[in-house]
Backbone as a chain_set.jsonl record, in Angstrom:
{"seq": "GGISGSVRDAEGVGLIGASVIIKGTTTGAAVDVDGNFVLPQARPGDILVVSLIGAPYFLYILLRSKG", "coords": {"N": [[7.881, -16.392, 0.214], [9.507, -13.17, 0.272], [9.14, -9.6, -0.226], [7.181, -6.677, -0.606], [6.838, -3.187, -1.069], [6.875, 0.338, -0.323], [8.799, 3.308, -0.836], [8.908, 6.329, 0.609], [8.81, 9.922, 1.053], [8.542, 12.335, 3.772], [6.198, 13.624, 3.12], [4.802, 11.74, 1.811], [5.421, 11.255, -0.815], [6.609, 9.238, -3.433], [9.955, 8.034, -3.576], [11.585, 8.272, -6.219], [14.181, 6.599, -7.888], [15.441, 5.598, -5.7], [17.026, 2.783, -4.1], [16.659, -0.59, -2.964], [18.249, -2.894, -1.033], [19.244, -6.137, 0.015], [20.912, -6.383, 2.967], [24.381, -7.098, 3.068], [24.453, -8.472, 0.742], [24.328, -8.528, -2.884], [21.881, -8.377, -3.867], [19.034, -6.758, -4.913], [16.535, -4.18, -5.522], [15.184, -1.708, -7.696], [13.378, 1.277, -7.001], [10.187, 2.021, -8.323], [8.448, 4.422, -10.515], [6.358, 5.206, -8.916], [7.282, 4.896, -6.397], [7.326, 2.328, -5.431], [8.456, -1.038, -4.652], [9.539, -4.422, -5.304], [10.792, -7.278, -3.818], [11.453, -10.288, -4.185], [13.311, -12.12, -3.209], [13.822, -11.628, -0.56], [13.839, -12.579, 2.892], [12.248, -13.459, 6.043], [13.657, -11.648, 8.705], [15.777, -10.615, 7.269], [17.782, -7.732, 6.704], [16.985, -4.741, 5.247], [18.464, -2.376, 3.164], [17.911, 0.866, 2.366], [18.563, 3.215, -0.047], [19.35, 6.431, -1.387], [20.732, 8.569, -3.691], [22.429, 11.322, -2.411], [21.051, 11.377, -0.069], [20.719, 10.236, 3.335], [20.967, 6.756, 4.311], [18.59, 4.236, 5.295], [17.817, 1.613, 7.582], [15.771, -1.202, 7.432], [14.038, -3.735, 9.06], [12.89, -6.787, 8.005], [9.905, -8.026, 8.959], [7.768, -9.65, 8.405], [6.763, -11.996, 5.929], [5.763, -11.86, 2.466], [2.529, -12.945, 1.712]], "CA": [[8.732, -15.368, 0.756], [9.592, -11.913, -0.444], [8.523, -8.402, 0.341], [6.912, -5.549, -1.482], [6.585, -2.018, -0.248], [7.112, 1.618, -0.979], [9.764, 4.203, -0.206], [8.286, 7.641, 0.476], [9.323, 10.969, 1.928], [7.644, 12.712, 4.861], [4.921, 14.057, 2.553], [4.176, 10.6, 1.158], [5.801, 11.193, -2.234], [7.541, 8.154, -3.73], [11.329, 8.463, -3.845], [12.065, 7.704, -7.472], [15.63, 6.504, -7.941], [15.961, 4.901, -4.523], [17.228, 1.346, -4.271], [16.468, -1.4, -1.767], [19.182, -4.013, -1.153], [19.363, -6.989, 1.187], [22.221, -6.104, 3.557], [25.361, -8.157, 2.971], [24.341, -9.123, -0.56], [24.178, -7.617, -4.017], [20.502, -8.562, -4.303], [18.249, -5.574, -4.628], [15.524, -3.751, -6.479], [15.006, -0.269, -7.843], [12.042, 1.787, -6.734], [9.579, 2.47, -9.579], [8.042, 5.829, -10.575], [5.39, 5.463, -7.846], [7.94, 4.676, -5.118], [7.125, 0.945, -5.005], [9.467, -2.028, -4.998], [9.267, -5.83, -5.004], [12.05, -7.983, -3.587], [10.997, -11.644, -3.883], [14.36, -12.92, -2.582], [13.941, -11.291, 0.861], [13.306, -13.566, 3.829], [12.074, -12.904, 7.38], [14.902, -11.398, 9.418], [16.716, -9.861, 6.44], [17.835, -6.285, 6.891], [16.947, -4.069, 3.964], [19.12, -1.078, 3.13], [17.275, 1.748, 1.392], [19.463, 4.332, -0.283], [19.041, 7.394, -2.44], [21.885, 9.455, -3.842], [22.218, 12.62, -1.798], [20.283, 11.251, 1.17], [21.208, 9.151, 4.189], [20.234, 5.504, 4.119], [17.84, 3.758, 6.447], [17.738, 0.161, 7.675], [14.468, -1.729, 7.797], [14.08, -5.166, 9.311], [11.723, -7.472, 7.464], [9.266, -8.724, 10.059], [6.828, -10.645, 7.904], [6.952, -12.269, 4.519], [4.593, -11.679, 1.622], [1.803, -14.125, 1.898]], "C": [[8.67, -14.1, -0.057], [8.908, -10.781, 0.285], [8.236, -7.426, -0.784], [6.596, -4.375, -0.581], [6.803, -0.754, -1.035], [8.099, 2.427, -0.151], [9.248, 5.614, -0.469], [8.942, 8.645, 1.41], [8.265, 11.337, 2.964], [6.274, 13.166, 4.372], [4.202, 12.921, 1.831], [4.482, 10.467, -0.322], [6.829, 10.083, -2.42], [8.913, 8.681, -4.094], [11.88, 7.726, -5.062], [13.585, 7.707, -7.466], [16.244, 5.858, -6.723], [16.186, 3.432, -4.872], [17.085, 0.661, -2.918], [17.316, -2.654, -1.942], [19.149, -4.822, 0.14], [20.782, -6.836, 1.717], [23.122, -7.329, 3.46], [25.311, -8.92, 1.665], [24.382, -8.07, -1.657], [22.769, -7.706, -4.581], [19.68, -7.343, -3.924], [17.242, -5.281, -5.72], [15.506, -2.231, -6.517], [13.562, 0.089, -7.532], [11.47, 2.32, -8.05], [9.101, 3.92, -9.481], [7.01, 6.191, -9.51], [5.989, 5.25, -6.459], [7.849, 3.244, -4.611], [8.29, 0.049, -5.412], [8.951, -3.417, -4.652], [10.612, -6.514, -4.888], [11.713, -9.419, -3.191], [12.031, -12.505, -3.17], [14.478, -12.663, -1.082], [13.258, -12.348, 1.721], [13.119, -12.906, 5.194], [13.418, -12.787, 8.101], [15.948, -10.669, 8.597], [16.654, -8.384, 6.805], [17.908, -5.654, 5.51], [17.584, -2.697, 4.094], [18.48, -0.279, 2.011], [18.184, 2.938, 1.191], [18.987, 5.177, -1.456], [20.224, 8.339, -2.509], [21.545, 10.82, -3.245], [21.434, 12.574, -0.506], [20.9, 10.158, 2.03], [20.415, 7.874, 3.924], [19.577, 5.088, 5.422], [17.823, 2.241, 6.42], [16.343, -0.235, 8.113], [14.596, -3.225, 7.996], [12.773, -5.768, 8.815], [11.12, -8.335, 8.558], [8.287, -9.785, 9.598], [7.049, -10.817, 6.413], [5.637, -12.067, 3.771], [3.856, -12.997, 1.545], [1.202, -14.878, 0.853]], "O": [[7.861, -13.981, -0.977], [8.199, -10.978, 1.272], [8.957, -7.364, -1.779], [6.136, -4.556, 0.547], [6.903, -0.775, -2.262], [8.215, 2.253, 1.062], [9.159, 6.047, -1.618], [9.547, 8.28, 2.418], [7.206, 10.71, 3.019], [5.296, 13.102, 5.117], [3.111, 13.12, 1.297], [3.869, 9.653, -1.012], [7.798, 9.991, -1.667], [9.033, 9.659, -4.832], [12.549, 6.699, -4.942], [14.207, 8.698, -7.084], [17.446, 5.592, -6.705], [15.604, 2.911, -5.823], [17.354, 1.251, -1.872], [17.122, -3.4, -2.902], [19.038, -4.259, 1.229], [21.747, -7.123, 1.009], [22.694, -8.451, 3.73], [26.035, -9.899, 1.485], [24.46, -6.873, -1.384], [22.492, -7.17, -5.654], [19.637, -6.946, -2.759], [17.111, -6.018, -6.697], [15.772, -1.56, -5.52], [12.646, -0.698, -7.77], [12.172, 2.99, -8.806], [9.33, 4.576, -8.465], [6.809, 7.373, -9.231], [5.295, 5.403, -5.454], [8.25, 2.965, -3.481], [9.009, 0.328, -6.371], [8.053, -3.576, -3.826], [11.474, -6.355, -5.752], [11.686, -9.744, -2.004], [11.673, -13.525, -2.58], [15.171, -13.41, -0.392], [12.243, -12.93, 1.337], [13.763, -11.897, 5.48], [14.216, -13.725, 8.1], [16.915, -10.151, 9.156], [15.6, -7.861, 7.167], [18.779, -5.988, 4.706], [17.281, -1.946, 5.022], [18.501, -0.689, 0.85], [18.545, 3.609, 2.158], [18.323, 4.699, -2.376], [20.668, 8.855, -1.483], [20.499, 11.396, -3.543], [21.173, 13.614, 0.097], [21.54, 9.247, 1.505], [19.315, 7.922, 3.373], [19.961, 5.532, 6.504], [17.817, 1.642, 5.345], [15.797, 0.333, 9.059], [15.205, -3.909, 7.174], [11.688, -5.306, 9.169], [11.758, -9.275, 9.031], [8.006, -10.728, 10.338], [7.471, -9.888, 5.724], [4.555, -12.099, 4.357], [4.466, -14.046, 1.339], [0.58, -15.908, 1.113]]}, "num_chains": 1, "name": "protein.A"}
């Protein structure tokens, strides 16, 4: 299980300081300096909440697990 990915703006720049949390839990990961994250606890069907101070948050549904 788990997921890895990146959080980027419209120009493709990694959003340093963003966080990715499994909705309804306190389980999450910080985005690194390149905009990447790893969340090994995520499972198919989990909703991921991506947030950045000063920006709206977005919901992403995990459709496939890391293989």
